[in-house]
Short mmCIF file of N, CA and C in Angstrom, two decimals:
data_model
loop_
_atom_site.label_atom_id
_atom_site.label_comp_id
_atom_site.label_asym_id
_atom_site.label_seq_id
_atom_site.Cartn_x
_atom_site.Cartn_y
_atom_site.Cartn_z
N MET A 14 0.82 -1.19 0.00
CA MET A 14 0.00 0.00 0.00
C MET A 14 0.87 1.25 0.00
N ALA A 15 1.93 1.25 0.82
CA ALA A 15 2.83 2.41 0.87
C ALA A 15 3.54 2.59 -0.47
N GLU A 16 3.93 1.46 -1.10
CA GLU A 16 4.59 1.55 -2.41
C GLU A 16 3.67 2.19 -3.43
N GLU A 17 2.39 1.87 -3.38
CA GLU A 17 1.43 2.43 -4.33
C GLU A 17 1.34 3.94 -4.17
N ARG A 18 1.32 4.44 -2.93
CA ARG A 18 1.26 5.89 -2.69
C ARG A 18 2.51 6.58 -3.20
N VAL A 19 3.67 5.97 -2.98
CA VAL A 19 4.92 6.55 -3.46
C VAL A 19 4.92 6.61 -4.97
N SER A 20 4.47 5.54 -5.61
CA SER A 20 4.43 5.49 -7.07
C SER A 20 3.52 6.57 -7.64
N VAL A 21 2.35 6.76 -7.05
CA VAL A 21 1.43 7.80 -7.52
C VAL A 21 2.04 9.17 -7.30
N ALA A 22 2.65 9.40 -6.15
CA ALA A 22 3.27 10.69 -5.88
C ALA A 22 4.39 10.98 -6.87
N ALA A 23 5.16 9.97 -7.20
CA ALA A 23 6.26 10.17 -8.16
C ALA A 23 5.71 10.54 -9.53
N ARG A 24 4.65 9.87 -9.97
CA ARG A 24 4.06 10.19 -11.27
C ARG A 24 3.52 11.61 -11.28
N GLU A 25 2.85 12.01 -10.21
CA GLU A 25 2.29 13.36 -10.15
C GLU A 25 3.40 14.40 -10.17
N ASP A 26 4.54 14.08 -9.56
CA ASP A 26 5.65 15.02 -9.55
C ASP A 26 6.25 15.18 -10.94
N HIS A 27 6.31 14.12 -11.72
CA HIS A 27 6.96 14.18 -13.02
C HIS A 27 6.05 14.66 -14.13
N TRP A 28 4.77 14.41 -14.07
CA TRP A 28 3.86 14.78 -15.15
C TRP A 28 2.73 15.60 -14.56
N PRO A 29 2.77 16.90 -14.77
CA PRO A 29 1.77 17.78 -14.17
C PRO A 29 0.37 17.50 -14.71
N ARG A 30 -0.63 17.87 -13.92
CA ARG A 30 -2.02 17.67 -14.35
C ARG A 30 -2.40 18.66 -15.44
N ALA A 31 -2.01 19.90 -15.29
CA ALA A 31 -2.33 20.90 -16.31
C ALA A 31 -1.39 20.69 -17.49
N PRO A 32 -1.92 20.66 -18.70
CA PRO A 32 -1.06 20.43 -19.87
C PRO A 32 -0.11 21.60 -20.11
N LYS A 33 1.12 21.27 -20.46
CA LYS A 33 2.10 22.29 -20.82
C LYS A 33 1.92 22.73 -22.27
N VAL A 34 1.34 21.88 -23.09
CA VAL A 34 1.20 22.16 -24.52
C VAL A 34 -0.25 21.86 -24.94
N VAL A 35 -0.85 22.81 -25.63
CA VAL A 35 -2.20 22.64 -26.15
C VAL A 35 -2.17 22.94 -27.64
N GLY A 36 -2.65 22.01 -28.46
CA GLY A 36 -2.69 22.21 -29.91
C GLY A 36 -3.92 22.98 -30.32
N LEU A 37 -3.75 23.85 -31.31
CA LEU A 37 -4.85 24.67 -31.81
C LEU A 37 -4.94 24.51 -33.32
N GLY A 38 -6.01 23.92 -33.81
CA GLY A 38 -6.25 23.86 -35.26
C GLY A 38 -5.45 22.82 -36.00
N ALA A 39 -5.45 21.59 -35.59
CA ALA A 39 -4.96 20.40 -36.30
C ALA A 39 -3.57 19.89 -35.96
N PRO A 40 -2.72 20.31 -35.19
CA PRO A 40 -2.58 21.66 -34.66
C PRO A 40 -1.65 22.52 -35.53
N ILE A 41 -2.16 23.60 -36.01
CA ILE A 41 -1.35 24.57 -36.75
C ILE A 41 -0.46 25.34 -35.78
N SER A 42 -1.02 25.63 -34.62
CA SER A 42 -0.30 26.36 -33.58
C SER A 42 -0.38 25.58 -32.28
N VAL A 43 0.57 25.85 -31.40
CA VAL A 43 0.56 25.25 -30.08
C VAL A 43 0.74 26.34 -29.03
N ARG A 44 -0.05 26.24 -27.98
CA ARG A 44 0.12 27.11 -26.82
C ARG A 44 0.98 26.33 -25.85
N ILE A 45 2.09 26.92 -25.45
CA ILE A 45 3.06 26.22 -24.62
C ILE A 45 3.33 27.03 -23.36
N LEU A 46 3.25 26.38 -22.22
CA LEU A 46 3.61 27.00 -20.95
C LEU A 46 5.04 26.57 -20.63
N LEU A 47 5.96 27.51 -20.74
CA LEU A 47 7.38 27.22 -20.51
C LEU A 47 7.76 27.57 -19.08
N ASP A 48 8.48 26.66 -18.43
CA ASP A 48 9.01 26.94 -17.11
C ASP A 48 10.20 27.88 -17.24
N ALA A 49 10.41 28.67 -16.21
CA ALA A 49 11.53 29.62 -16.22
C ALA A 49 12.86 28.92 -16.45
N SER A 50 13.00 27.70 -15.92
CA SER A 50 14.28 26.99 -16.01
C SER A 50 14.64 26.57 -17.43
N GLU A 51 13.67 26.45 -18.33
CA GLU A 51 13.96 25.99 -19.69
C GLU A 51 14.09 27.13 -20.70
N VAL A 52 13.73 28.33 -20.30
CA VAL A 52 13.71 29.46 -21.24
C VAL A 52 15.09 29.74 -21.83
N THR A 53 16.14 29.63 -21.05
CA THR A 53 17.49 29.90 -21.55
C THR A 53 17.85 28.96 -22.70
N PHE A 54 17.54 27.68 -22.55
CA PHE A 54 17.84 26.71 -23.60
C PHE A 54 17.00 26.96 -24.85
N ILE A 55 15.75 27.32 -24.65
CA ILE A 55 14.87 27.58 -25.79
C ILE A 55 15.29 28.86 -26.51
N ARG A 56 15.65 29.88 -25.75
CA ARG A 56 16.13 31.13 -26.36
C ARG A 56 17.40 30.87 -27.18
N SER A 57 18.32 30.10 -26.64
CA SER A 57 19.56 29.78 -27.37
C SER A 57 19.26 29.06 -28.68
N ARG A 58 18.31 28.13 -28.64
CA ARG A 58 17.94 27.41 -29.86
C ARG A 58 17.32 28.34 -30.89
N LEU A 59 16.47 29.25 -30.44
CA LEU A 59 15.86 30.21 -31.36
C LEU A 59 16.92 31.09 -32.00
N LEU A 60 17.86 31.57 -31.21
CA LEU A 60 18.93 32.41 -31.75
C LEU A 60 19.76 31.65 -32.78
N LEU A 61 20.05 30.38 -32.51
CA LEU A 61 20.78 29.56 -33.48
C LEU A 61 19.99 29.41 -34.78
N GLU A 62 18.69 29.19 -34.66
CA GLU A 62 17.85 29.02 -35.84
C GLU A 62 17.75 30.32 -36.64
N ILE A 63 17.67 31.45 -35.96
CA ILE A 63 17.64 32.74 -36.65
C ILE A 63 18.96 32.96 -37.39
N ASP A 64 20.07 32.70 -36.70
CA ASP A 64 21.39 32.85 -37.35
C ASP A 64 21.49 31.95 -38.58
N HIS A 65 21.02 30.72 -38.46
CA HIS A 65 21.05 29.78 -39.58
C HIS A 65 20.24 30.31 -40.75
N HIS A 66 19.05 30.83 -40.48
CA HIS A 66 18.21 31.37 -41.55
C HIS A 66 18.86 32.59 -42.21
N VAL A 67 19.46 33.45 -41.40
CA VAL A 67 20.11 34.64 -41.96
C VAL A 67 21.25 34.23 -42.88
N LEU A 68 22.02 33.23 -42.48
CA LEU A 68 23.13 32.76 -43.32
C LEU A 68 22.63 32.09 -44.60
N GLN A 69 21.42 31.56 -44.58
CA GLN A 69 20.85 30.88 -45.74
C GLN A 69 20.02 31.80 -46.62
N ALA A 70 20.15 33.11 -46.43
CA ALA A 70 19.35 34.06 -47.21
C ALA A 70 19.62 33.89 -48.69
N PRO A 71 18.55 33.80 -49.49
CA PRO A 71 18.75 33.70 -50.94
C PRO A 71 19.29 35.01 -51.48
N GLY A 72 20.19 34.93 -52.42
CA GLY A 72 20.74 36.13 -53.03
C GLY A 72 19.68 36.86 -53.84
N ALA A 73 19.73 38.17 -53.84
CA ALA A 73 18.74 38.97 -54.56
C ALA A 73 18.76 38.65 -56.05
N ALA A 74 19.94 38.37 -56.59
CA ALA A 74 20.05 38.09 -58.03
C ALA A 74 19.53 36.69 -58.37
N SER A 75 19.80 35.72 -57.48
CA SER A 75 19.43 34.34 -57.80
C SER A 75 18.07 33.93 -57.25
N GLY A 76 17.60 34.61 -56.21
CA GLY A 76 16.33 34.23 -55.60
C GLY A 76 15.15 34.89 -56.28
N THR A 77 14.07 34.14 -56.39
CA THR A 77 12.84 34.71 -56.93
C THR A 77 12.17 35.54 -55.84
N ALA A 78 11.23 36.38 -56.24
CA ALA A 78 10.51 37.20 -55.26
C ALA A 78 9.78 36.31 -54.25
N ALA A 79 9.22 35.19 -54.73
CA ALA A 79 8.51 34.28 -53.83
C ALA A 79 9.47 33.66 -52.82
N THR A 80 10.66 33.28 -53.29
CA THR A 80 11.66 32.70 -52.40
C THR A 80 12.11 33.71 -51.36
N LEU A 81 12.36 34.93 -51.79
CA LEU A 81 12.77 35.99 -50.86
C LEU A 81 11.67 36.29 -49.85
N THR A 82 10.43 36.32 -50.31
CA THR A 82 9.30 36.59 -49.41
C THR A 82 9.15 35.46 -48.40
N GLU A 83 9.25 34.22 -48.86
CA GLU A 83 9.14 33.07 -47.97
C GLU A 83 10.24 33.09 -46.92
N TRP A 84 11.46 33.38 -47.35
CA TRP A 84 12.59 33.45 -46.42
C TRP A 84 12.35 34.54 -45.38
N ALA A 85 11.91 35.71 -45.81
CA ALA A 85 11.66 36.83 -44.89
C ALA A 85 10.55 36.47 -43.89
N GLU A 86 9.53 35.76 -44.35
CA GLU A 86 8.45 35.34 -43.45
C GLU A 86 8.95 34.34 -42.42
N GLU A 87 9.84 33.44 -42.82
CA GLU A 87 10.40 32.46 -41.88
C GLU A 87 11.22 33.17 -40.80
N VAL A 88 12.04 34.13 -41.22
CA VAL A 88 12.84 34.88 -40.25
C VAL A 88 11.93 35.67 -39.32
N GLU A 89 10.90 36.30 -39.85
CA GLU A 89 9.95 37.07 -39.03
C GLU A 89 9.24 36.16 -38.03
N THR A 90 8.89 34.96 -38.44
CA THR A 90 8.26 34.00 -37.53
C THR A 90 9.18 33.68 -36.37
N LEU A 91 10.44 33.38 -36.67
CA LEU A 91 11.41 33.07 -35.62
C LEU A 91 11.64 34.26 -34.70
N GLU A 92 11.74 35.44 -35.26
CA GLU A 92 11.94 36.64 -34.44
C GLU A 92 10.71 36.90 -33.57
N GLY A 93 9.52 36.62 -34.08
CA GLY A 93 8.31 36.75 -33.28
C GLY A 93 8.29 35.77 -32.12
N MET A 94 8.77 34.56 -32.37
CA MET A 94 8.86 33.57 -31.31
C MET A 94 9.83 34.04 -30.23
N LEU A 95 10.92 34.65 -30.64
CA LEU A 95 11.90 35.17 -29.69
C LEU A 95 11.29 36.32 -28.88
N ARG A 96 10.54 37.21 -29.55
CA ARG A 96 9.88 38.31 -28.83
C ARG A 96 8.91 37.78 -27.78
N ALA A 97 8.24 36.68 -28.10
CA ALA A 97 7.31 36.08 -27.13
C ALA A 97 8.05 35.64 -25.88
N LEU A 98 9.28 35.16 -26.04
CA LEU A 98 10.08 34.77 -24.87
C LEU A 98 10.53 35.99 -24.07
N ASP A 99 10.66 37.12 -24.72
CA ASP A 99 11.11 38.33 -24.02
C ASP A 99 10.11 38.80 -22.97
N ARG A 100 8.89 38.28 -23.03
CA ARG A 100 7.92 38.62 -21.99
C ARG A 100 8.24 37.88 -20.70
N HIS A 101 9.20 36.99 -20.75
CA HIS A 101 9.62 36.20 -19.60
C HIS A 101 10.27 37.11 -18.57
N ASN A 102 9.79 37.07 -17.34
CA ASN A 102 10.39 37.88 -16.28
C ASN A 102 10.56 37.03 -15.02
N ALA A 103 11.46 36.09 -15.11
CA ALA A 103 11.85 35.23 -13.99
C ALA A 103 10.77 34.24 -13.57
N GLY A 104 9.73 34.11 -14.34
CA GLY A 104 8.70 33.12 -14.06
C GLY A 104 8.37 32.35 -15.32
N ALA A 105 7.31 31.59 -15.25
CA ALA A 105 6.86 30.85 -16.43
C ALA A 105 6.36 31.83 -17.48
N VAL A 106 6.45 31.43 -18.73
CA VAL A 106 5.96 32.26 -19.84
C VAL A 106 5.11 31.39 -20.75
N GLU A 107 4.00 31.95 -21.21
CA GLU A 107 3.13 31.24 -22.14
C GLU A 107 3.33 31.82 -23.53
N VAL A 108 3.52 30.92 -24.50
CA VAL A 108 3.74 31.36 -25.88
C VAL A 108 2.77 30.63 -26.80
N LEU A 109 2.50 31.25 -27.93
CA LEU A 109 1.69 30.65 -28.99
C LEU A 109 2.58 30.60 -30.22
N TRP A 110 2.98 29.39 -30.62
CA TRP A 110 3.95 29.21 -31.69
C TRP A 110 3.38 28.32 -32.78
N PRO A 111 3.90 28.49 -34.02
CA PRO A 111 3.53 27.56 -35.09
C PRO A 111 4.11 26.17 -34.78
N THR A 112 3.29 25.16 -34.91
CA THR A 112 3.70 23.80 -34.57
C THR A 112 4.93 23.35 -35.34
N SER A 113 4.96 23.62 -36.63
CA SER A 113 6.06 23.13 -37.47
C SER A 113 7.40 23.72 -37.07
N VAL A 114 7.41 24.94 -36.57
CA VAL A 114 8.66 25.58 -36.17
C VAL A 114 9.02 25.20 -34.74
N ALA A 115 8.01 25.08 -33.88
CA ALA A 115 8.25 24.75 -32.48
C ALA A 115 8.94 23.39 -32.34
N HIS A 116 8.63 22.46 -33.23
CA HIS A 116 9.18 21.10 -33.16
C HIS A 116 10.69 21.11 -33.01
N ASP A 117 11.39 21.73 -33.95
CA ASP A 117 12.86 21.71 -33.93
C ASP A 117 13.42 22.50 -32.76
N ILE A 118 12.76 23.59 -32.39
CA ILE A 118 13.24 24.41 -31.27
C ILE A 118 13.15 23.62 -29.97
N LEU A 119 12.02 23.01 -29.71
CA LEU A 119 11.83 22.27 -28.46
C LEU A 119 12.72 21.03 -28.40
N ARG A 120 12.84 20.31 -29.52
CA ARG A 120 13.72 19.13 -29.56
C ARG A 120 15.17 19.54 -29.31
N GLY A 121 15.59 20.62 -29.95
CA GLY A 121 16.96 21.10 -29.77
C GLY A 121 17.23 21.58 -28.36
N ALA A 122 16.25 22.25 -27.75
CA ALA A 122 16.43 22.72 -26.38
C ALA A 122 16.59 21.55 -25.42
N LEU A 123 15.80 20.50 -25.60
CA LEU A 123 15.94 19.31 -24.76
C LEU A 123 17.31 18.68 -24.96
N SER A 124 17.73 18.54 -26.20
CA SER A 124 19.04 17.97 -26.49
C SER A 124 20.16 18.79 -25.84
N ASP A 125 20.06 20.11 -25.95
CA ASP A 125 21.08 20.99 -25.36
C ASP A 125 21.10 20.88 -23.84
N ALA A 126 19.92 20.82 -23.21
CA ALA A 126 19.85 20.72 -21.76
C ALA A 126 20.45 19.41 -21.28
N LEU A 127 20.14 18.32 -21.97
CA LEU A 127 20.70 17.02 -21.60
C LEU A 127 22.21 16.98 -21.82
N HIS A 128 22.66 17.59 -22.91
CA HIS A 128 24.09 17.63 -23.20
C HIS A 128 24.83 18.41 -22.11
N GLU A 129 24.29 19.57 -21.73
CA GLU A 129 24.94 20.37 -20.69
C GLU A 129 24.95 19.64 -19.36
N LEU A 130 23.87 18.96 -19.04
CA LEU A 130 23.82 18.17 -17.82
C LEU A 130 24.86 17.06 -17.86
N GLY A 131 25.00 16.39 -18.99
CA GLY A 131 25.98 15.33 -19.14
C GLY A 131 27.41 15.82 -19.06
N ASP A 132 27.64 17.06 -19.45
CA ASP A 132 28.98 17.64 -19.41
C ASP A 132 29.38 18.12 -18.02
N CYS A 133 28.42 18.22 -17.12
CA CYS A 133 28.70 18.75 -15.78
C CYS A 133 29.40 17.67 -14.94
N ASP A 134 30.58 17.97 -14.47
CA ASP A 134 31.35 17.06 -13.62
C ASP A 134 30.77 17.13 -12.21
N VAL A 135 30.21 16.02 -11.74
CA VAL A 135 29.56 16.03 -10.43
C VAL A 135 30.53 16.36 -9.30
N ASN A 136 31.82 16.15 -9.51
CA ASN A 136 32.80 16.50 -8.48
C ASN A 136 33.14 17.98 -8.49
N ALA A 137 32.98 18.62 -9.64
CA ALA A 137 33.35 20.03 -9.76
C ALA A 137 32.15 20.97 -9.68
N CYS A 138 30.99 20.51 -10.06
CA CYS A 138 29.79 21.36 -10.07
C CYS A 138 29.22 21.49 -8.66
N ALA A 139 28.78 22.68 -8.34
CA ALA A 139 28.09 22.90 -7.07
C ALA A 139 26.74 22.19 -7.12
N PRO A 140 26.26 21.71 -5.98
CA PRO A 140 24.95 21.06 -5.97
C PRO A 140 23.84 21.94 -6.55
N GLU A 141 23.92 23.24 -6.31
CA GLU A 141 22.91 24.15 -6.84
C GLU A 141 22.94 24.18 -8.37
N GLU A 142 24.15 24.12 -8.95
CA GLU A 142 24.28 24.11 -10.40
C GLU A 142 23.69 22.82 -10.98
N LEU A 143 24.01 21.69 -10.36
CA LEU A 143 23.45 20.42 -10.80
C LEU A 143 21.93 20.42 -10.70
N SER A 144 21.43 20.94 -9.60
CA SER A 144 19.99 21.00 -9.40
C SER A 144 19.33 21.87 -10.47
N GLY A 145 19.94 23.00 -10.80
CA GLY A 145 19.40 23.87 -11.84
C GLY A 145 19.40 23.20 -13.20
N LEU A 146 20.47 22.48 -13.52
CA LEU A 146 20.54 21.76 -14.79
C LEU A 146 19.51 20.63 -14.86
N LEU A 147 19.35 19.93 -13.74
CA LEU A 147 18.33 18.87 -13.69
C LEU A 147 16.93 19.45 -13.87
N ASP A 148 16.66 20.57 -13.19
CA ASP A 148 15.35 21.22 -13.33
C ASP A 148 15.10 21.63 -14.77
N ALA A 149 16.11 22.22 -15.41
CA ALA A 149 15.95 22.67 -16.80
C ALA A 149 15.73 21.49 -17.73
N ALA A 150 16.53 20.43 -17.56
CA ALA A 150 16.37 19.25 -18.41
C ALA A 150 14.99 18.61 -18.21
N HIS A 151 14.56 18.55 -16.97
CA HIS A 151 13.24 17.98 -16.68
C HIS A 151 12.13 18.83 -17.29
N ALA A 152 12.24 20.14 -17.19
CA ALA A 152 11.23 21.03 -17.78
C ALA A 152 11.21 20.88 -19.30
N CYS A 153 12.39 20.82 -19.91
CA CYS A 153 12.46 20.63 -21.37
C CYS A 153 11.85 19.29 -21.77
N LEU A 154 12.09 18.26 -20.99
CA LEU A 154 11.52 16.94 -21.27
C LEU A 154 10.00 16.97 -21.18
N ARG A 155 9.47 17.60 -20.14
CA ARG A 155 8.01 17.69 -19.98
C ARG A 155 7.39 18.45 -21.14
N THR A 156 8.04 19.53 -21.57
CA THR A 156 7.52 20.30 -22.70
C THR A 156 7.57 19.47 -23.97
N TRP A 157 8.69 18.79 -24.20
CA TRP A 157 8.83 17.96 -25.40
C TRP A 157 7.79 16.83 -25.41
N ALA A 158 7.60 16.17 -24.26
CA ALA A 158 6.61 15.09 -24.17
C ALA A 158 5.20 15.63 -24.44
N GLY A 159 4.89 16.79 -23.89
CA GLY A 159 3.59 17.41 -24.14
C GLY A 159 3.42 17.78 -25.60
N PHE A 160 4.48 18.32 -26.18
CA PHE A 160 4.43 18.70 -27.60
C PHE A 160 4.21 17.47 -28.47
N LYS A 161 4.96 16.41 -28.21
CA LYS A 161 4.84 15.19 -29.02
C LYS A 161 3.43 14.60 -28.90
N ALA A 162 2.85 14.65 -27.72
CA ALA A 162 1.49 14.14 -27.54
C ALA A 162 0.50 14.93 -28.39
N VAL A 163 0.66 16.23 -28.43
CA VAL A 163 -0.22 17.09 -29.22
C VAL A 163 0.08 16.93 -30.70
N ASP A 164 1.34 16.93 -31.06
CA ASP A 164 1.72 16.87 -32.47
C ASP A 164 1.35 15.53 -33.11
N LEU A 165 1.28 14.49 -32.32
CA LEU A 165 0.89 13.18 -32.84
C LEU A 165 -0.61 12.93 -32.71
N GLY A 166 -1.33 13.96 -32.27
CA GLY A 166 -2.78 13.83 -32.17
C GLY A 166 -3.25 13.16 -30.90
N GLY A 167 -2.34 12.97 -29.94
CA GLY A 167 -2.72 12.32 -28.69
C GLY A 167 -3.11 13.33 -27.63
N LEU A 168 -3.35 12.82 -26.46
CA LEU A 168 -3.66 13.67 -25.32
C LEU A 168 -2.54 13.54 -24.32
N GLU A 169 -2.17 14.65 -23.71
CA GLU A 169 -1.10 14.61 -22.73
C GLU A 169 -1.60 13.96 -21.46
#
């Protein structure tokens, strides 16, 4: 009986009752509640994606007007996603992002958080640093799991 209570408590601790990700319109867009601990990793991923898009800009001579317009819209979308994060003020932030773009950002943020956690030497890192990295990785995982449930048409 005691084991059952511990097991339920552990599940409740790892998977919140309120969904972190809600799909809107098939889902064309997703509403995501980001924890403060994961925002740094997500912001870094967005900045990398913006830099990548800027470097991939079609040349004015070789690119068609449609290609240039599409590229500009993609950059504007990413910059809008970054502006949504700027509303973050040391707490959770809620964003509304296009599903197709959020996929790579959230997956990359989780990968980065896990990589940084793996690189932390437990003998050299302060317990507070390890705890912060664990919190961030856990938040990124919960967001990714919620996103995948919505993106695959499931329920979180």
